[in-house]
C-alpha cells in the first residue's frame, strides 16, 4: 500500500484527513470511532486515508475529551526477566492491542515496594487498565485496585473473595506432572526449586509436588535455602554441593528454566551428567532453552498466550464485561523437542 504523505513538516491531524476526503472534521472523528451514524463506505474511506498518511490520535487531546489515556500498564518486577516472562508476555499483549486504540506501557518495580507503581498509576490516572503478576493469596494490590475501581487483570490467581480477571498456569498440575515424570524414570528422592514463599503459585506448585510424592511413594530432598529468585551464583553453588553429596536427589523439579540451567551447571561441575546421574524437569517459556541444555526435561508455559488473554480481559472489563467471565487457567504440556527439526 502506497503511503500518502501529509504536507512537509506537518503531523497528520483530523483536519488533514478532512481536507483529503472532502468531509467535515466531526464526520472524520466519528468515522474513526466507528460511530453508528456514519455509513460503512465513509468509515472505510476515512480509515484507509488515516492509515495511508500515518495518522495517530493525539493522546493528550483524547484524554481531555474522554478522560481516557488509551494506555494499558504492565507492572513487572525485575526478577521476572530472569524467568523468561517479559519479552514473551509483552509480545502477546502487543498482539492483543494491535488494531485497538490502546498502547502498552511497561512499568518496572523493585521487590521492596510492590504497591508503589500501582498507587502511582491510580493516583495519576496514567492508565486505563493494569496487568500485574506474581500474585499473593491475599494480595494488597488487588484489594487496592478493587477499592479504586481500576480495571485490571492478574497473571496468577488469589485466594481472595473478590472476582477479577486473571490468566493462570496450572502450577499444581505442573508440580504433579514433574514428579510423575521423575517417578517413571525410577527416582526415589526428589528436590524442588520452587517459587519464593508468599506467592500463590508457590502454594500451587508445592501442593502438586507433594501430591506427586504421596501418589508415587517418593521422598523429598528438602532445599530450604534457595528458590527461583535466588542469585544465579547461589543456585550454581547449590548444584555443586548436591553433586558432591552421597545422598543427593535423583531428580529435581524447578519452576523456571534459568535456575534449572544454573543448578545443572553446578551438578556438571561436580562431575555428574544430566539425564544419566540426575534428571531435571523444569518449566520453559521458549524452546531456545533446550538448545542450551537438551538433556533437561522441559514443560512449556506459554507467556505469549498469557499476555494475549490478559490484555483482552482488561480491555473487556474496561468496556463493562463481567469479570467472572474473564478468567482462564491453562495446563502444562510437553512439546516435541525443537532438536528433532534441526
mmCIF file with all atom_site columns, N, CA, C and O in Angstrom, residues 20 89 105 123 127 132 146 152 168 176 179 189 207 213 222 225 241 250 255 260 267 269 290 297 303 311 326 329:
data_model
loop_
_atom_site.group_PDB
_atom_site.id
_atom_site.type_symbol
_atom_site.label_atom_id
_atom_site.label_alt_id
_atom_site.label_comp_id
_atom_site.label_asym_id
_atom_site.label_entity_id
_atom_site.label_seq_id
_atom_site.pdbx_PDB_ins_code
_atom_site.Cartn_x
_atom_site.Cartn_y
_atom_site.Cartn_z
_atom_site.occupancy
_atom_site.B_iso_or_equiv
_atom_site.pdbx_formal_charge
_atom_site.auth_seq_id
_atom_site.auth_comp_id
_atom_site.auth_asym_id
_atom_site.auth_atom_id
_atom_site.pdbx_PDB_model_num
ATOM 1   N N  . UNK A 1 20  ? -8.382  15.835  2.846  1.00 0.00 ? 20  UNK A N  1
ATOM 2   C CA . UNK A 1 20  ? -8.095  14.846  1.801  1.00 0.00 ? 20  UNK A CA 1
ATOM 3   C C  . UNK A 1 20  ? -9.334  14.072  1.371  1.00 0.00 ? 20  UNK A C  1
ATOM 4   O O  . UNK A 1 20  ? -9.385  13.538  0.263  1.00 0.00 ? 20  UNK A O  1
ATOM 5   N N  . UNK A 1 89  ? 5.571   -12.180 27.162 1.00 0.00 ? 89  UNK A N  1
ATOM 6   C CA . UNK A 1 89  ? 4.308   -11.582 27.585 1.00 0.00 ? 89  UNK A CA 1
ATOM 7   C C  . UNK A 1 89  ? 4.061   -10.258 26.872 1.00 0.00 ? 89  UNK A C  1
ATOM 8   O O  . UNK A 1 89  ? 2.936   -9.969  26.447 1.00 0.00 ? 89  UNK A O  1
ATOM 9   N N  . UNK A 1 105 ? 2.377   0.275   28.122 1.00 0.00 ? 105 UNK A N  1
ATOM 10  C CA . UNK A 1 105 ? 3.480   0.891   28.867 1.00 0.00 ? 105 UNK A CA 1
ATOM 11  C C  . UNK A 1 105 ? 3.942   -0.114  29.918 1.00 0.00 ? 105 UNK A C  1
ATOM 12  O O  . UNK A 1 105 ? 3.128   -0.596  30.720 1.00 0.00 ? 105 UNK A O  1
ATOM 13  N N  . UNK A 1 123 ? -3.226  7.018   41.191 1.00 0.00 ? 123 UNK A N  1
ATOM 14  C CA . UNK A 1 123 ? -3.292  8.408   41.664 1.00 0.00 ? 123 UNK A CA 1
ATOM 15  C C  . UNK A 1 123 ? -3.068  9.423   40.549 1.00 0.00 ? 123 UNK A C  1
ATOM 16  O O  . UNK A 1 123 ? -3.627  10.519  40.580 1.00 0.00 ? 123 UNK A O  1
ATOM 17  N N  . UNK A 1 127 ? -3.135  5.356   33.349 1.00 0.00 ? 127 UNK A N  1
ATOM 18  C CA . UNK A 1 127 ? -3.527  4.201   32.534 1.00 0.00 ? 127 UNK A CA 1
ATOM 19  C C  . UNK A 1 127 ? -5.012  3.926   32.732 1.00 0.00 ? 127 UNK A C  1
ATOM 20  O O  . UNK A 1 127 ? -5.598  4.290   33.755 1.00 0.00 ? 127 UNK A O  1
ATOM 21  N N  . UNK A 1 132 ? -0.901  -7.142  36.162 1.00 0.00 ? 132 UNK A N  1
ATOM 22  C CA . UNK A 1 132 ? 0.140   -7.392  37.162 1.00 0.00 ? 132 UNK A CA 1
ATOM 23  C C  . UNK A 1 132 ? 0.333   -8.884  37.352 1.00 0.00 ? 132 UNK A C  1
ATOM 24  O O  . UNK A 1 132 ? -0.505  -9.692  36.940 1.00 0.00 ? 132 UNK A O  1
ATOM 25  N N  . UNK A 1 146 ? -9.395  -2.903  43.431 1.00 0.00 ? 146 UNK A N  1
ATOM 26  C CA . UNK A 1 146 ? -10.844 -3.088  43.549 1.00 0.00 ? 146 UNK A CA 1
ATOM 27  C C  . UNK A 1 146 ? -11.468 -1.891  44.273 1.00 0.00 ? 146 UNK A C  1
ATOM 28  O O  . UNK A 1 146 ? -12.517 -1.380  43.864 1.00 0.00 ? 146 UNK A O  1
ATOM 29  N N  . UNK A 1 152 ? -8.331  -4.216  35.885 1.00 0.00 ? 152 UNK A N  1
ATOM 30  C CA . UNK A 1 152 ? -7.027  -4.872  35.908 1.00 0.00 ? 152 UNK A CA 1
ATOM 31  C C  . UNK A 1 152 ? -7.210  -6.353  35.637 1.00 0.00 ? 152 UNK A C  1
ATOM 32  O O  . UNK A 1 152 ? -8.327  -6.882  35.663 1.00 0.00 ? 152 UNK A O  1
ATOM 33  N N  . UNK A 1 168 ? -3.965  -17.867 34.385 1.00 0.00 ? 168 UNK A N  1
ATOM 34  C CA . UNK A 1 168 ? -3.019  -18.572 35.235 1.00 0.00 ? 168 UNK A CA 1
ATOM 35  C C  . UNK A 1 168 ? -2.573  -19.861 34.577 1.00 0.00 ? 168 UNK A C  1
ATOM 36  O O  . UNK A 1 168 ? -3.313  -20.477 33.792 1.00 0.00 ? 168 UNK A O  1
ATOM 37  N N  . UNK A 1 176 ? 2.731   -31.861 39.970 1.00 0.00 ? 176 UNK A N  1
ATOM 38  C CA . UNK A 1 176 ? 2.396   -33.285 39.965 1.00 0.00 ? 176 UNK A CA 1
ATOM 39  C C  . UNK A 1 176 ? 3.002   -33.979 38.748 1.00 0.00 ? 176 UNK A C  1
ATOM 40  O O  . UNK A 1 176 ? 3.599   -35.057 38.865 1.00 0.00 ? 176 UNK A O  1
ATOM 41  N N  . UNK A 1 179 ? 6.795   -34.549 39.032 1.00 0.00 ? 179 UNK A N  1
ATOM 42  C CA . UNK A 1 179 ? 7.114   -35.681 39.919 1.00 0.00 ? 179 UNK A CA 1
ATOM 43  C C  . UNK A 1 179 ? 6.815   -37.002 39.218 1.00 0.00 ? 179 UNK A C  1
ATOM 44  O O  . UNK A 1 179 ? 7.590   -37.962 39.307 1.00 0.00 ? 179 UNK A O  1
ATOM 45  N N  . UNK A 1 189 ? 14.153  -40.157 45.373 1.00 0.00 ? 189 UNK A N  1
ATOM 46  C CA . UNK A 1 189 ? 14.326  -38.934 46.160 1.00 0.00 ? 189 UNK A CA 1
ATOM 47  C C  . UNK A 1 189 ? 14.384  -37.744 45.200 1.00 0.00 ? 189 UNK A C  1
ATOM 48  O O  . UNK A 1 189 ? 15.171  -37.740 44.259 1.00 0.00 ? 189 UNK A O  1
ATOM 49  N N  . UNK A 1 207 ? 1.807   -27.830 46.389 1.00 0.00 ? 207 UNK A N  1
ATOM 50  C CA . UNK A 1 207 ? 0.677   -28.754 46.561 1.00 0.00 ? 207 UNK A CA 1
ATOM 51  C C  . UNK A 1 207 ? 0.749   -29.881 45.534 1.00 0.00 ? 207 UNK A C  1
ATOM 52  O O  . UNK A 1 207 ? 0.556   -31.055 45.866 1.00 0.00 ? 207 UNK A O  1
ATOM 53  N N  . UNK A 1 213 ? 4.503   -36.781 45.334 1.00 0.00 ? 213 UNK A N  1
ATOM 54  C CA . UNK A 1 213 ? 5.307   -37.598 46.246 1.00 0.00 ? 213 UNK A CA 1
ATOM 55  C C  . UNK A 1 213 ? 4.457   -38.673 46.914 1.00 0.00 ? 213 UNK A C  1
ATOM 56  O O  . UNK A 1 213 ? 4.870   -39.839 47.020 1.00 0.00 ? 213 UNK A O  1
ATOM 57  N N  . UNK A 1 222 ? 14.912  -32.045 50.838 1.00 0.00 ? 222 UNK A N  1
ATOM 58  C CA . UNK A 1 222 ? 14.469  -30.685 51.153 1.00 0.00 ? 222 UNK A CA 1
ATOM 59  C C  . UNK A 1 222 ? 15.546  -29.662 50.837 1.00 0.00 ? 222 UNK A C  1
ATOM 60  O O  . UNK A 1 222 ? 16.689  -29.776 51.281 1.00 0.00 ? 222 UNK A O  1
ATOM 61  N N  . UNK A 1 225 ? 17.033  -23.415 51.375 1.00 0.00 ? 225 UNK A N  1
ATOM 62  C CA . UNK A 1 225 ? 17.836  -22.195 51.319 1.00 0.00 ? 225 UNK A CA 1
ATOM 63  C C  . UNK A 1 225 ? 17.900  -21.554 49.935 1.00 0.00 ? 225 UNK A C  1
ATOM 64  O O  . UNK A 1 225 ? 18.573  -20.536 49.757 1.00 0.00 ? 225 UNK A O  1
ATOM 65  N N  . UNK A 1 241 ? 27.123  -28.414 45.399 1.00 0.00 ? 241 UNK A N  1
ATOM 66  C CA . UNK A 1 241 ? 27.055  -29.092 46.704 1.00 0.00 ? 241 UNK A CA 1
ATOM 67  C C  . UNK A 1 241 ? 26.230  -30.367 46.622 1.00 0.00 ? 241 UNK A C  1
ATOM 68  O O  . UNK A 1 241 ? 26.606  -31.406 47.186 1.00 0.00 ? 241 UNK A O  1
ATOM 69  N N  . UNK A 1 250 ? 17.837  -37.900 43.079 1.00 0.00 ? 250 UNK A N  1
ATOM 70  C CA . UNK A 1 250 ? 17.990  -38.395 41.710 1.00 0.00 ? 250 UNK A CA 1
ATOM 71  C C  . UNK A 1 250 ? 17.297  -37.495 40.708 1.00 0.00 ? 250 UNK A C  1
ATOM 72  O O  . UNK A 1 250 ? 17.604  -37.528 39.510 1.00 0.00 ? 250 UNK A O  1
ATOM 73  N N  . UNK A 1 255 ? 10.933  -24.535 38.918 1.00 0.00 ? 255 UNK A N  1
ATOM 74  C CA . UNK A 1 255 ? 9.814   -23.735 38.426 1.00 0.00 ? 255 UNK A CA 1
ATOM 75  C C  . UNK A 1 255 ? 10.190  -22.693 37.379 1.00 0.00 ? 255 UNK A C  1
ATOM 76  O O  . UNK A 1 255 ? 9.325   -21.929 36.945 1.00 0.00 ? 255 UNK A O  1
ATOM 77  N N  . UNK A 1 260 ? 17.029  -23.675 36.505 1.00 0.00 ? 260 UNK A N  1
ATOM 78  C CA . UNK A 1 260 ? 17.282  -25.086 36.182 1.00 0.00 ? 260 UNK A CA 1
ATOM 79  C C  . UNK A 1 260 ? 18.624  -25.243 35.484 1.00 0.00 ? 260 UNK A C  1
ATOM 80  O O  . UNK A 1 260 ? 19.397  -26.172 35.773 1.00 0.00 ? 260 UNK A O  1
ATOM 81  N N  . UNK A 1 267 ? 25.858  -29.123 39.034 1.00 0.00 ? 267 UNK A N  1
ATOM 82  C CA . UNK A 1 267 ? 25.923  -30.586 39.033 1.00 0.00 ? 267 UNK A CA 1
ATOM 83  C C  . UNK A 1 267 ? 26.976  -31.088 38.054 1.00 0.00 ? 267 UNK A C  1
ATOM 84  O O  . UNK A 1 267 ? 27.734  -32.026 38.354 1.00 0.00 ? 267 UNK A O  1
ATOM 85  N N  . UNK A 1 269 ? 29.587  -29.415 37.094 1.00 0.00 ? 269 UNK A N  1
ATOM 86  C CA . UNK A 1 269 ? 30.889  -29.068 37.674 1.00 0.00 ? 269 UNK A CA 1
ATOM 87  C C  . UNK A 1 269 ? 31.324  -30.095 38.708 1.00 0.00 ? 269 UNK A C  1
ATOM 88  O O  . UNK A 1 269 ? 32.532  -30.333 38.907 1.00 0.00 ? 269 UNK A O  1
ATOM 89  N N  . UNK A 1 290 ? 16.172  -25.321 25.507 1.00 0.00 ? 290 UNK A N  1
ATOM 90  C CA . UNK A 1 290 ? 16.621  -26.704 25.358 1.00 0.00 ? 290 UNK A CA 1
ATOM 91  C C  . UNK A 1 290 ? 17.803  -26.819 24.399 1.00 0.00 ? 290 UNK A C  1
ATOM 92  O O  . UNK A 1 290 ? 18.466  -27.853 24.360 1.00 0.00 ? 290 UNK A O  1
ATOM 93  N N  . UNK A 1 297 ? 14.514  -31.929 30.982 1.00 0.00 ? 297 UNK A N  1
ATOM 94  C CA . UNK A 1 297 ? 13.139  -32.195 30.540 1.00 0.00 ? 297 UNK A CA 1
ATOM 95  C C  . UNK A 1 297 ? 12.330  -30.918 30.727 1.00 0.00 ? 297 UNK A C  1
ATOM 96  O O  . UNK A 1 297 ? 12.203  -30.409 31.844 1.00 0.00 ? 297 UNK A O  1
ATOM 97  N N  . UNK A 1 303 ? 3.838   -17.848 27.825 1.00 0.00 ? 303 UNK A N  1
ATOM 98  C CA . UNK A 1 303 ? 3.619   -16.483 28.305 1.00 0.00 ? 303 UNK A CA 1
ATOM 99  C C  . UNK A 1 303 ? 3.016   -15.592 27.226 1.00 0.00 ? 303 UNK A C  1
ATOM 100 O O  . UNK A 1 303 ? 2.396   -14.574 27.529 1.00 0.00 ? 303 UNK A O  1
ATOM 101 N N  . UNK A 1 311 ? -4.468  -9.051  28.214 1.00 0.00 ? 311 UNK A N  1
ATOM 102 C CA . UNK A 1 311 ? -4.793  -7.783  27.559 1.00 0.00 ? 311 UNK A CA 1
ATOM 103 C C  . UNK A 1 311 ? -6.258  -7.749  27.138 1.00 0.00 ? 311 UNK A C  1
ATOM 104 O O  . UNK A 1 311 ? -6.956  -6.744  27.334 1.00 0.00 ? 311 UNK A O  1
ATOM 105 N N  . UNK A 1 326 ? -13.971 -13.503 32.611 1.00 0.00 ? 326 UNK A N  1
ATOM 106 C CA . UNK A 1 326 ? -12.670 -13.119 32.049 1.00 0.00 ? 326 UNK A CA 1
ATOM 107 C C  . UNK A 1 326 ? -11.541 -13.808 32.803 1.00 0.00 ? 326 UNK A C  1
ATOM 108 O O  . UNK A 1 326 ? -10.512 -13.208 33.118 1.00 0.00 ? 326 UNK A O  1
ATOM 109 N N  . UNK A 1 329 ? -7.447  -20.635 32.987 1.00 0.00 ? 329 UNK A N  1
ATOM 110 C CA . UNK A 1 329 ? -6.336  -21.431 33.527 1.00 0.00 ? 329 UNK A CA 1
ATOM 111 C C  . UNK A 1 329 ? -5.930  -22.435 32.457 1.00 0.00 ? 329 UNK A C  1
ATOM 112 O O  . UNK A 1 329 ? -6.788  -23.120 31.892 1.00 0.00 ? 329 UNK A O  1
#
